Coordinates of C-alpha atoms in Angstrom, one line a residue:
M1 CA 29.3 -14.5 3.7
Y2 CA 31.7 -13.7 0.9
T3 CA 33.0 -15.6 -2.1
Y4 CA 36.8 -15.9 -2.6
L5 CA 38.5 -16.9 -5.8
I6 CA 42.1 -18.2 -5.3
V7 CA 44.1 -18.2 -8.6
D8 CA 47.5 -19.9 -8.7
D9 CA 49.0 -22.5 -11.1
E10 CA 50.5 -24.3 -8.1
I11 CA 48.0 -26.4 -6.2
V12 CA 50.2 -26.3 -3.1
E13 CA 50.0 -22.5 -3.1
R14 CA 46.2 -22.6 -3.4
K15 CA 46.0 -25.0 -0.5
G16 CA 48.2 -22.7 1.5
I17 CA 45.9 -19.7 1.0
R18 CA 42.9 -21.9 2.0
M19 CA 44.7 -22.9 5.2
L20 CA 45.5 -19.2 6.1
L21 CA 41.8 -18.3 5.6
G22 CA 40.7 -21.3 7.7
R23 CA 43.0 -20.2 10.5
M24 CA 41.3 -16.8 10.5
G25 CA 37.9 -18.6 11.0
I26 CA 36.8 -17.8 7.4
H27 CA 34.6 -20.6 6.1
D28 CA 32.9 -18.7 3.3
T29 CA 32.7 -20.0 -0.3
L30 CA 36.2 -20.7 -1.6
L31 CA 36.7 -21.2 -5.3
E32 CA 39.9 -22.0 -7.2
A33 CA 41.4 -21.5 -10.7
S34 CA 44.8 -22.5 -12.0
N35 CA 45.3 -19.4 -14.4
G36 CA 43.7 -16.2 -15.5
E37 CA 41.6 -17.7 -18.3
E38 CA 40.1 -20.3 -16.0
A39 CA 39.5 -17.5 -13.4
L40 CA 37.5 -15.5 -15.9
E41 CA 35.4 -18.5 -16.8
V42 CA 34.7 -19.1 -13.1
M43 CA 33.7 -15.4 -12.6
E44 CA 31.2 -15.6 -15.5
Q45 CA 29.5 -18.5 -13.8
Q46 CA 29.5 -17.2 -10.2
S47 CA 29.7 -13.9 -8.5
V48 CA 33.0 -13.3 -6.7
D49 CA 33.7 -10.7 -3.9
I50 CA 37.5 -11.1 -3.3
L51 CA 40.1 -12.2 -5.9
L52 CA 43.4 -13.6 -4.6
T53 CA 45.8 -14.1 -7.5
D54 CA 49.4 -15.0 -8.3
I55 CA 51.3 -13.0 -10.9
N56 CA 53.3 -15.7 -12.8
M57 CA 50.9 -18.2 -14.4
P58 CA 50.7 -19.8 -17.8
F59 CA 48.1 -18.8 -20.5
M60 CA 47.1 -15.6 -18.7
D61 CA 49.2 -14.1 -15.9
G62 CA 47.9 -12.1 -12.9
I63 CA 48.6 -8.7 -14.4
E64 CA 46.5 -9.5 -17.6
L65 CA 43.8 -11.0 -15.3
L66 CA 43.7 -7.8 -13.3
S67 CA 43.4 -5.7 -16.4
R68 CA 40.4 -7.7 -17.6
V69 CA 38.8 -7.8 -14.2
H70 CA 39.3 -4.0 -13.7
E71 CA 37.4 -3.4 -16.9
K72 CA 34.6 -5.9 -16.3
Y73 CA 34.3 -5.9 -12.5
P74 CA 35.6 -2.5 -11.3
A75 CA 34.2 -2.9 -7.8
L76 CA 35.9 -6.2 -7.1
E77 CA 38.4 -6.4 -4.2
T78 CA 41.7 -7.8 -5.5
V79 CA 44.9 -9.1 -3.8
I80 CA 48.0 -10.0 -5.8
F81 CA 50.9 -12.2 -4.8
S82 CA 54.3 -12.1 -6.3
G83 CA 57.7 -13.7 -5.6
Y84 CA 59.4 -10.7 -7.3
D85 CA 59.9 -7.5 -5.4
E86 CA 59.7 -5.4 -8.5
F87 CA 58.3 -1.9 -8.6
S88 CA 56.9 -2.4 -12.2
Y89 CA 54.5 -5.1 -11.0
A90 CA 53.3 -3.0 -8.1
K91 CA 52.9 0.0 -10.3
K92 CA 50.8 -1.9 -12.8
A93 CA 48.7 -3.5 -10.0
I94 CA 47.9 -0.1 -8.5
S95 CA 46.8 1.2 -11.9
Y96 CA 44.3 -1.6 -12.0
G97 CA 42.9 -0.8 -8.6
V98 CA 44.4 -3.7 -6.7
S99 CA 43.5 -3.7 -3.0
A100 CA 46.8 -5.1 -1.7
Y101 CA 50.2 -6.4 -3.1
I102 CA 51.7 -9.2 -1.0
L103 CA 55.2 -10.6 -1.5
K104 CA 55.9 -14.3 -1.4
P105 CA 56.5 -16.2 0.8
V106 CA 53.3 -14.9 2.4
N107 CA 53.6 -13.6 5.9
P108 CA 50.5 -15.0 7.8
D109 CA 50.2 -11.8 10.0
E110 CA 50.4 -9.5 7.0
F111 CA 47.9 -11.7 5.1
E112 CA 45.4 -11.7 8.0
K113 CA 45.7 -7.9 8.3
V114 CA 45.0 -7.4 4.6
I115 CA 42.0 -9.7 4.5
R116 CA 40.5 -8.3 7.7
K117 CA 40.7 -4.8 6.2
I118 CA 39.1 -5.9 3.0
V119 CA 36.3 -7.7 4.8
E120 CA 35.7 -4.7 7.0
R121 CA 35.5 -2.5 3.9
L122 CA 33.0 -4.9 2.2
D123 CA 30.9 -5.0 5.3
H124 CA 30.8 -1.3 5.5
S125 CA 30.0 -1.0 1.8
H126 CA 27.2 -3.6 2.0
M127 CA 25.7 -1.8 5.0
E128 CA 25.7 1.5 3.2
E129 CA 24.2 -0.1 0.1
K130 CA 21.5 -1.7 2.3
R131 CA 20.8 1.6 4.0
K132 CA 20.6 3.3 0.6
D133 CA 18.2 0.7 -0.7
E134 CA 16.0 1.0 2.4
S135 CA 16.0 4.8 2.1
I136 CA 14.9 4.5 -1.6
S137 CA 12.3 2.0 -0.6
F138 CA 11.0 4.3 2.2
L139 CA 11.0 7.3 -0.2
K140 CA 9.0 5.3 -2.8
E141 CA 6.4 4.4 -0.2
H142 CA 6.1 8.0 0.9
I143 CA 5.8 9.2 -2.8
L144 CA 3.1 6.6 -3.4
Y145 CA 1.3 7.6 -0.2
L146 CA 1.3 11.3 -1.4
M147 CA 0.2 10.4 -4.9
V148 CA -2.7 8.2 -3.7
N149 CA -3.8 11.0 -1.5
G150 CA -4.0 13.5 -4.3
Q151 CA -0.6 14.9 -5.1
S152 CA 0.2 15.0 -8.8
R153 CA 3.2 13.3 -10.4
A154 CA 4.4 16.6 -11.9
S155 CA 4.5 18.4 -8.5
L156 CA 6.4 15.5 -6.9
T157 CA 8.8 15.3 -9.8
D158 CA 9.9 18.9 -9.0
K159 CA 10.4 18.0 -5.4
T160 CA 12.3 14.8 -6.0
Q161 CA 14.6 16.1 -8.8
G162 CA 18.0 14.4 -8.5
I163 CA 16.8 12.0 -5.7
L164 CA 14.4 9.6 -7.3
D165 CA 13.1 8.9 -10.8
L166 CA 9.3 8.7 -10.6
D167 CA 9.1 6.6 -13.8
F168 CA 8.8 3.6 -11.4
V169 CA 5.1 4.6 -10.9
R170 CA 4.4 3.9 -14.6
A171 CA 5.3 0.3 -14.2
Y172 CA 2.2 -0.5 -12.1
H173 CA -0.8 -2.3 -13.9
R174 CA -3.4 -2.5 -11.1
M175 CA -4.0 -1.4 -7.6
M176 CA -5.9 -3.5 -5.1
L177 CA -7.6 -1.8 -2.1
M178 CA -7.9 -4.2 0.9
E179 CA -10.3 -3.3 3.7
C180 CA -11.2 -5.1 6.9
N181 CA -13.6 -4.3 9.8
D182 CA -10.9 -4.5 12.5
N183 CA -7.3 -3.3 12.9
C184 CA -5.7 -6.3 11.2
F185 CA -3.2 -4.3 9.1
E186 CA -1.6 -2.9 12.3
Q187 CA 0.0 -6.3 12.7
V188 CA 1.4 -6.7 9.2
D189 CA 5.2 -7.1 9.1
A190 CA 7.9 -8.2 6.6
E191 CA 7.2 -11.9 7.3
T192 CA 3.5 -11.5 6.7
L193 CA 4.1 -9.8 3.3
K194 CA 6.7 -12.5 2.4
Q195 CA 4.1 -15.2 3.0
I196 CA 1.5 -13.4 0.9
R197 CA 4.0 -12.8 -1.9
E198 CA 4.9 -16.5 -1.9
F199 CA 1.3 -17.6 -1.9
L200 CA 0.3 -15.3 -4.8
N201 CA 3.6 -15.9 -6.6
M202 CA 3.5 -12.3 -7.6
K203 CA 5.5 -9.2 -6.7
F204 CA 3.7 -6.1 -5.4
Q205 CA 4.3 -2.9 -3.6
Y206 CA 2.6 -2.8 -0.2
L207 CA 1.3 0.5 1.1
N208 CA -0.5 0.8 4.4
L209 CA -3.2 3.5 4.5
N210 CA -4.5 2.9 8.1
S211 CA -5.1 0.1 10.5
S212 CA -8.1 -1.2 8.5
Q213 CA -7.0 -0.3 4.9
S214 CA -4.0 -1.3 2.8
L215 CA -3.1 -1.0 -0.9
L216 CA -1.3 -3.5 -3.2
L217 CA 0.2 -2.2 -6.4
F218 CA 1.0 -4.8 -9.1
A219 CA 3.5 -4.4 -11.9
Q220 CA 2.3 -7.4 -13.8
D221 CA -1.0 -8.9 -14.9
A222 CA -2.7 -11.6 -12.9
P223 CA -2.1 -14.9 -14.8
G224 CA -5.6 -16.3 -14.1
G225 CA -7.5 -13.0 -14.1
W226 CA -7.9 -10.3 -11.5
E227 CA -11.2 -11.6 -10.0
A228 CA -9.7 -15.1 -9.5
L229 CA -6.7 -13.5 -7.9
G230 CA -8.9 -11.5 -5.6
R231 CA -10.9 -14.5 -4.5
K232 CA -7.7 -16.5 -4.0
L233 CA -6.3 -13.8 -1.8
F234 CA -9.6 -13.4 0.1
F235 CA -9.7 -17.1 1.1
Y236 CA -6.0 -17.2 1.9
L237 CA -6.2 -14.2 4.3
K238 CA -9.3 -15.6 6.0
E239 CA -7.8 -19.1 6.5
K240 CA -4.2 -18.1 7.3
F241 CA -4.7 -15.0 9.4
G242 CA -8.5 -15.0 10.2
W243 CA -9.0 -11.7 8.4
E244 CA -12.4 -10.9 6.9
C245 CA -11.3 -8.6 4.0
F246 CA -13.0 -6.9 1.1
L247 CA -10.9 -6.3 -2.0
A248 CA -11.5 -3.7 -4.7
I249 CA -9.3 -3.9 -7.9
S250 CA -8.8 -0.9 -10.2
E251 CA -9.0 -0.9 -14.0
D252 CA -5.8 -1.3 -16.0
M253 CA -3.6 1.7 -15.2
Q254 CA -1.5 1.2 -18.3
K255 CA -4.3 2.2 -20.7
E256 CA -4.5 5.8 -19.7
N257 CA -1.9 8.2 -18.2
K258 CA -4.0 9.2 -15.1
E259 CA -2.9 10.0 -11.6
L260 CA -2.8 7.3 -9.0
S261 CA -5.4 9.2 -7.0
F262 CA -7.9 8.7 -9.8
Y263 CA -7.5 4.9 -9.6
F264 CA -7.5 5.0 -5.8
A265 CA -10.8 6.9 -5.9
Q266 CA -12.1 4.3 -8.2
T267 CA -11.3 1.5 -5.7
E268 CA -12.8 3.5 -2.9
Q269 CA -16.0 3.9 -4.8
M270 CA -16.2 0.2 -5.6
M271 CA -15.4 -0.6 -1.9
E272 CA -18.6 1.3 -0.9
Q273 CA -20.6 -1.3 -2.7
K274 CA -19.8 -3.8 0.1
F275 CA -22.7 -2.3 2.0
Y276 CA -25.1 -3.1 -0.8
H277 CA -23.7 -6.4 -2.1
T278 CA -23.8 -8.6 1.0
G279 CA -21.7 -11.7 0.7
T280 CA -19.5 -10.2 -2.1
H281 CA -15.8 -9.7 -1.2
V282 CA -14.2 -8.9 -4.5
F283 CA -15.1 -5.8 -6.5
L284 CA -13.9 -5.0 -10.1
P285 CA -14.5 -1.9 -12.3
F286 CA -17.3 -3.5 -14.3
R287 CA -20.8 -4.7 -13.5
E288 CA -22.0 -8.1 -14.4
E289 CA -25.7 -8.8 -15.2
Q290 CA -27.5 -8.9 -11.9
S291 CA -29.7 -11.8 -10.9
E292 CA -33.2 -11.3 -9.5
I293 CA -32.1 -12.4 -6.0
Y294 CA -29.1 -10.1 -6.1
V295 CA -31.2 -7.1 -7.0
Q296 CA -33.8 -7.9 -4.3
V297 CA -31.1 -8.2 -1.6
D298 CA -29.6 -4.8 -2.6
A299 CA -33.0 -3.2 -2.7
E300 CA -33.9 -4.2 0.8
I301 CA -30.6 -2.8 2.1
L302 CA -31.2 0.5 0.2
I303 CA -34.7 0.8 1.6
H304 CA -33.2 0.6 5.1
Q305 CA -30.7 3.2 4.1
I306 CA -33.4 5.5 2.7
Q307 CA -35.3 5.1 6.0
Q308 CA -32.2 6.3 7.9
D309 CA -31.7 9.2 5.5
I310 CA -35.3 10.4 6.2
R311 CA -34.8 10.0 10.0
M312 CA -31.5 12.0 9.8
K313 CA -33.1 14.7 7.6
D314 CA -30.4 14.0 5.1
I315 CA -31.9 15.0 1.8
E316 CA -28.8 14.7 -0.3
S317 CA -28.1 11.1 0.8
L318 CA -31.8 10.3 0.3
K319 CA -31.7 11.5 -3.3
E320 CA -28.5 9.5 -3.9
H321 CA -29.8 6.3 -2.4
F322 CA -33.1 6.7 -4.3
D323 CA -31.1 7.1 -7.6
Q324 CA -29.3 3.8 -6.7
F325 CA -32.7 2.2 -5.9
C326 CA -34.0 3.2 -9.3
E327 CA -30.8 1.9 -11.0
R328 CA -31.5 -1.5 -9.4
Y329 CA -34.9 -1.8 -11.1
E330 CA -34.8 0.5 -14.1
H331 CA -33.5 -1.9 -16.7
Q332 CA -34.5 -5.2 -15.0
T333 CA -37.0 -7.2 -17.1
V334 CA -37.2 -10.1 -14.7
F335 CA -39.7 -8.3 -12.5
S336 CA -43.4 -7.7 -13.2
Q337 CA -44.8 -4.1 -13.4
V338 CA -47.0 -4.9 -10.4
Y339 CA -43.9 -5.9 -8.3
I340 CA -41.9 -2.8 -9.2
K341 CA -44.9 -0.5 -8.5
F342 CA -45.4 -2.3 -5.2
M343 CA -41.7 -1.6 -4.2
F344 CA -41.8 2.1 -5.2
S345 CA -45.2 2.6 -3.6
N346 CA -43.7 1.4 -0.3
L347 CA -41.0 4.1 -0.6
L348 CA -43.7 6.7 -1.3
K349 CA -45.5 5.6 1.8
E350 CA -42.3 5.9 3.8
I351 CA -41.9 9.4 2.6
Y352 CA -45.5 10.4 3.3
D353 CA -45.3 9.0 6.9
N354 CA -42.8 11.8 7.5
L355 CA -44.8 14.6 5.9
E356 CA -46.9 16.9 8.1
D357 CA -50.4 17.9 7.2
T358 CA -51.2 14.9 5.0
D359 CA -53.9 12.3 5.4
E360 CA -54.4 8.8 4.1
R361 CA -56.7 9.9 1.3
E362 CA -53.9 12.1 -0.2
L363 CA -51.5 9.2 0.0
D364 CA -54.0 6.9 -1.6
R365 CA -54.4 9.3 -4.5
E366 CA -50.6 9.5 -5.0
I367 CA -50.3 5.7 -4.9
D368 CA -53.2 5.2 -7.2
Q369 CA -51.5 7.7 -9.6
L370 CA -48.3 5.7 -9.3
Y371 CA -50.1 2.4 -10.2
R372 CA -51.7 4.1 -13.2
S373 CA -48.3 5.0 -14.6
N374 CA -47.7 3.6 -18.1
D375 CA -43.9 3.4 -17.8
M376 CA -41.0 3.4 -15.4
N377 CA -40.4 7.1 -15.7
G378 CA -43.9 7.8 -14.3
V379 CA -43.3 5.5 -11.3
I380 CA -40.0 7.3 -10.6
R381 CA -41.5 10.8 -11.0
A382 CA -44.2 10.0 -8.4
V383 CA -41.6 9.2 -5.7
R384 CA -39.4 12.1 -6.7
A385 CA -42.3 14.4 -6.2
G386 CA -42.7 13.1 -2.7
I387 CA -39.0 13.6 -2.0
A388 CA -39.3 17.2 -3.3
R389 CA -42.1 17.9 -0.8
L390 CA -40.1 16.4 2.0
E391 CA -37.1 18.6 1.1
K392 CA -39.3 21.7 1.0
I393 CA -40.8 21.0 4.4
F394 CA -37.4 20.2 6.0
T395 CA -35.8 23.3 4.5
A396 CA -38.7 25.6 5.6
D397 CA -38.4 24.3 9.1
G398 CA -34.7 24.5 9.2
K399 CA -34.6 20.7 9.6
V400 CA -32.3 19.7 6.7
S401 CA -29.3 17.9 8.1
K402 CA -26.2 20.1 8.2
R403 CA -24.2 17.0 9.0
K404 CA -23.7 18.0 12.6
E405 CA -22.6 14.4 13.2
V406 CA -19.4 15.0 11.2
E407 CA -18.3 17.8 13.5
Q408 CA -19.4 15.8 16.4
I409 CA -17.2 12.9 15.3
K410 CA -14.2 15.3 14.7
Q411 CA -14.6 16.6 18.3
Y412 CA -14.9 13.0 19.5
I413 CA -11.6 12.1 17.8
R414 CA -9.9 15.2 19.3
A415 CA -10.9 14.0 22.7
N416 CA -10.3 10.3 22.3
Y417 CA -7.5 9.8 19.7
S418 CA -5.3 8.3 22.4
N419 CA -7.7 5.4 22.8
M420 CA -6.2 2.4 21.1
N421 CA -9.6 0.8 20.6
L422 CA -11.1 3.8 18.9
G423 CA -12.5 2.8 15.5
V424 CA -15.4 3.4 13.1
D425 CA -17.7 1.1 15.1
Q426 CA -17.2 3.0 18.3
M427 CA -17.6 6.4 16.6
A428 CA -20.8 5.2 14.9
R429 CA -22.4 4.2 18.2
E430 CA -21.5 7.7 19.5
V431 CA -23.8 9.4 16.9
G432 CA -26.4 6.7 16.6
M433 CA -25.5 5.6 13.0
T434 CA -24.4 2.4 11.4
P435 CA -20.6 2.3 10.7
N436 CA -21.1 2.2 6.9
Y437 CA -23.6 5.1 7.0
L438 CA -21.3 7.2 9.1
S439 CA -18.3 6.4 6.8
S440 CA -20.4 7.4 3.8
V441 CA -21.6 10.7 5.4
F442 CA -18.1 11.6 6.6
K443 CA -16.6 10.9 3.1
K444 CA -19.2 13.1 1.4
E445 CA -18.9 15.9 3.8
T446 CA -15.1 16.0 4.1
G447 CA -13.9 14.2 1.0
E448 CA -11.8 12.0 3.3
N449 CA -12.1 8.4 4.5
L450 CA -12.9 8.4 8.2
S451 CA -10.3 5.8 9.1
R452 CA -7.7 7.8 7.2
Y453 CA -8.8 11.0 8.9
L454 CA -8.3 9.3 12.3
K455 CA -4.8 8.1 11.3
N456 CA -3.8 11.5 9.9
F457 CA -5.0 13.2 13.1
R458 CA -2.9 10.9 15.2
M459 CA 0.1 11.4 12.9
E460 CA -0.2 15.2 13.3
K461 CA -0.4 14.8 17.1
A462 CA 2.7 12.6 17.0
R463 CA 4.6 15.2 14.9
E464 CA 3.7 17.9 17.5
M465 CA 4.9 15.8 20.4
L466 CA 8.2 15.1 18.5
E467 CA 8.7 18.8 18.0
N468 CA 7.6 20.1 21.4
T469 CA 8.3 17.3 24.0
N470 CA 11.1 15.0 25.1
E471 CA 8.7 12.1 25.3
K472 CA 10.2 8.8 24.1
I473 CA 9.0 7.3 20.8
G474 CA 7.3 4.5 22.6
G475 CA 5.4 6.9 24.8
I476 CA 4.3 9.0 21.9
C477 CA 3.1 5.9 20.2
Q478 CA 0.8 5.0 23.1
K479 CA -0.4 8.6 23.6
C480 CA -1.4 8.7 19.9
G481 CA -3.5 5.5 20.1
F482 CA -1.0 3.0 18.7
S483 CA -0.4 -0.3 20.4
N484 CA 2.4 -1.4 18.1
V485 CA 5.6 0.8 18.0
S486 CA 6.8 -0.8 14.8
Y487 CA 3.5 0.0 13.0
F488 CA 3.5 3.5 14.5
C489 CA 7.0 4.1 13.0
Q490 CA 6.0 2.6 9.7
S491 CA 2.8 4.8 9.6
F492 CA 4.8 8.0 10.4
R493 CA 7.4 7.2 7.8
E494 CA 4.7 6.7 5.1
C495 CA 3.0 9.9 6.1
Y496 CA 6.1 12.2 6.4
G497 CA 8.7 10.2 4.5
I498 CA 11.0 9.9 7.5
S499 CA 11.2 8.0 10.8
P500 CA 10.0 9.6 14.0
Q501 CA 13.5 9.6 15.5
K502 CA 15.1 11.2 12.4
Y503 CA 12.2 13.8 12.3
R504 CA 13.1 14.8 15.9
D505 CA 16.8 14.9 15.1
Q506 CA 16.4 17.0 12.0
G507 CA 14.1 19.5 13.6
E508 CA 13.3 22.5 11.4
G509 CA 15.6 21.2 8.6
Y510 CA 13.0 18.6 7.6
D511 CA 10.8 18.9 4.6
S512 CA 8.0 16.6 3.3
L513 CA 10.5 14.3 1.4
G514 CA 12.7 13.8 4.4
R515 CA 15.6 15.9 3.1
D516 CA 17.8 18.4 4.9

């Protein structure tokens, strides 16, 4: 739909132009003005695509109008009418970039031909502009994907020189990592994002990381606070789409000039707390004073985690989880000394149950010593001594975990990546771990999120198939474990900065930013 402005001091002439446009089936917005001055006033109030003007008019004629329009709206399509077949008018009109010069009385066939040509040119121009905007949008998504995954702004600035100004990244205030336990983000489309934007009444950049993780980047502060925004979004997603999501919100990215990967790592670290903080769905980069019930719930979860660490001979995770256990109680004054010593003595008993060549009398002496401790440090030292003995025995027997499960999972992915139902839950069952524990171990061993590793592996397989086979895009999508072709194409574009079809068409001329 385009907006036409018809300018003529004769109302009959304006009606005649309206009639000709109507005969052509054009029922777009038609505006009128009786002279050049009035036309400029109309154009200040409303955007105009096609200007149709007479030459001889009072106050400001068509030539003066064209001069002013050419200066202020250089891209505007203009058609001029004149009853005078004079070269001087045509010459001036051409100098002002006029699209067509039509003599009066207007020939309907000539008029239709001129208008059709202008509309065709506008259609083409708008289509090119839309494609350009989409290309820039896709490139931004790819750049953000690379930055989140560790590439520095400086290295990407060199690669994108002359293509995209990376200053757009500096506009973001916060990032929000969204994570769900199923593949809900595989179904996200433009309509879904539109609904979320309308509900939040905030603009954001959406970035899909994998089928269970997505990232929102906000270029403005949340009016009611970020925790309130997170809770609002959590309940909306649950009620509207049935998603059980966890949300981790970064600190203010405007305060320090750090890489996006730093803030993303921060949200990932906060997201790991969902294992310990049952019932909590929104995590922020500060810790509020913990209640007695809150600490007790966390401690029970950590005890189960420590038991699994011992069973898996995973000393490094055992030390880390014990540090977290200490952190839960070290500065809490709501618990009595007897209660704290009881909790730590239970851990010590758990450790001694896995030590060889120990008897109950030795354990009793250690526990007695723990209860005689005068401060928290003594209690902690007693358990650390038990962990040290455990580590020494496991190391001497060659039983310290080498994280064989991680290599086992990698092999399992290589063999089953085409399975559309493959996810963390299924992989965890394969190695006898809980999903959260497996994700934690995999991240520590490889430095990469397990869901993202699976997605990247599938993307690499898709890239190989595009290069080495004639398989259709839909077939590659299914063979790489994607049920949704649209999501597959979106994921490929985010990963490589180019659509699967264009990647295949460009062949060896492709680089990581999708340029020839």
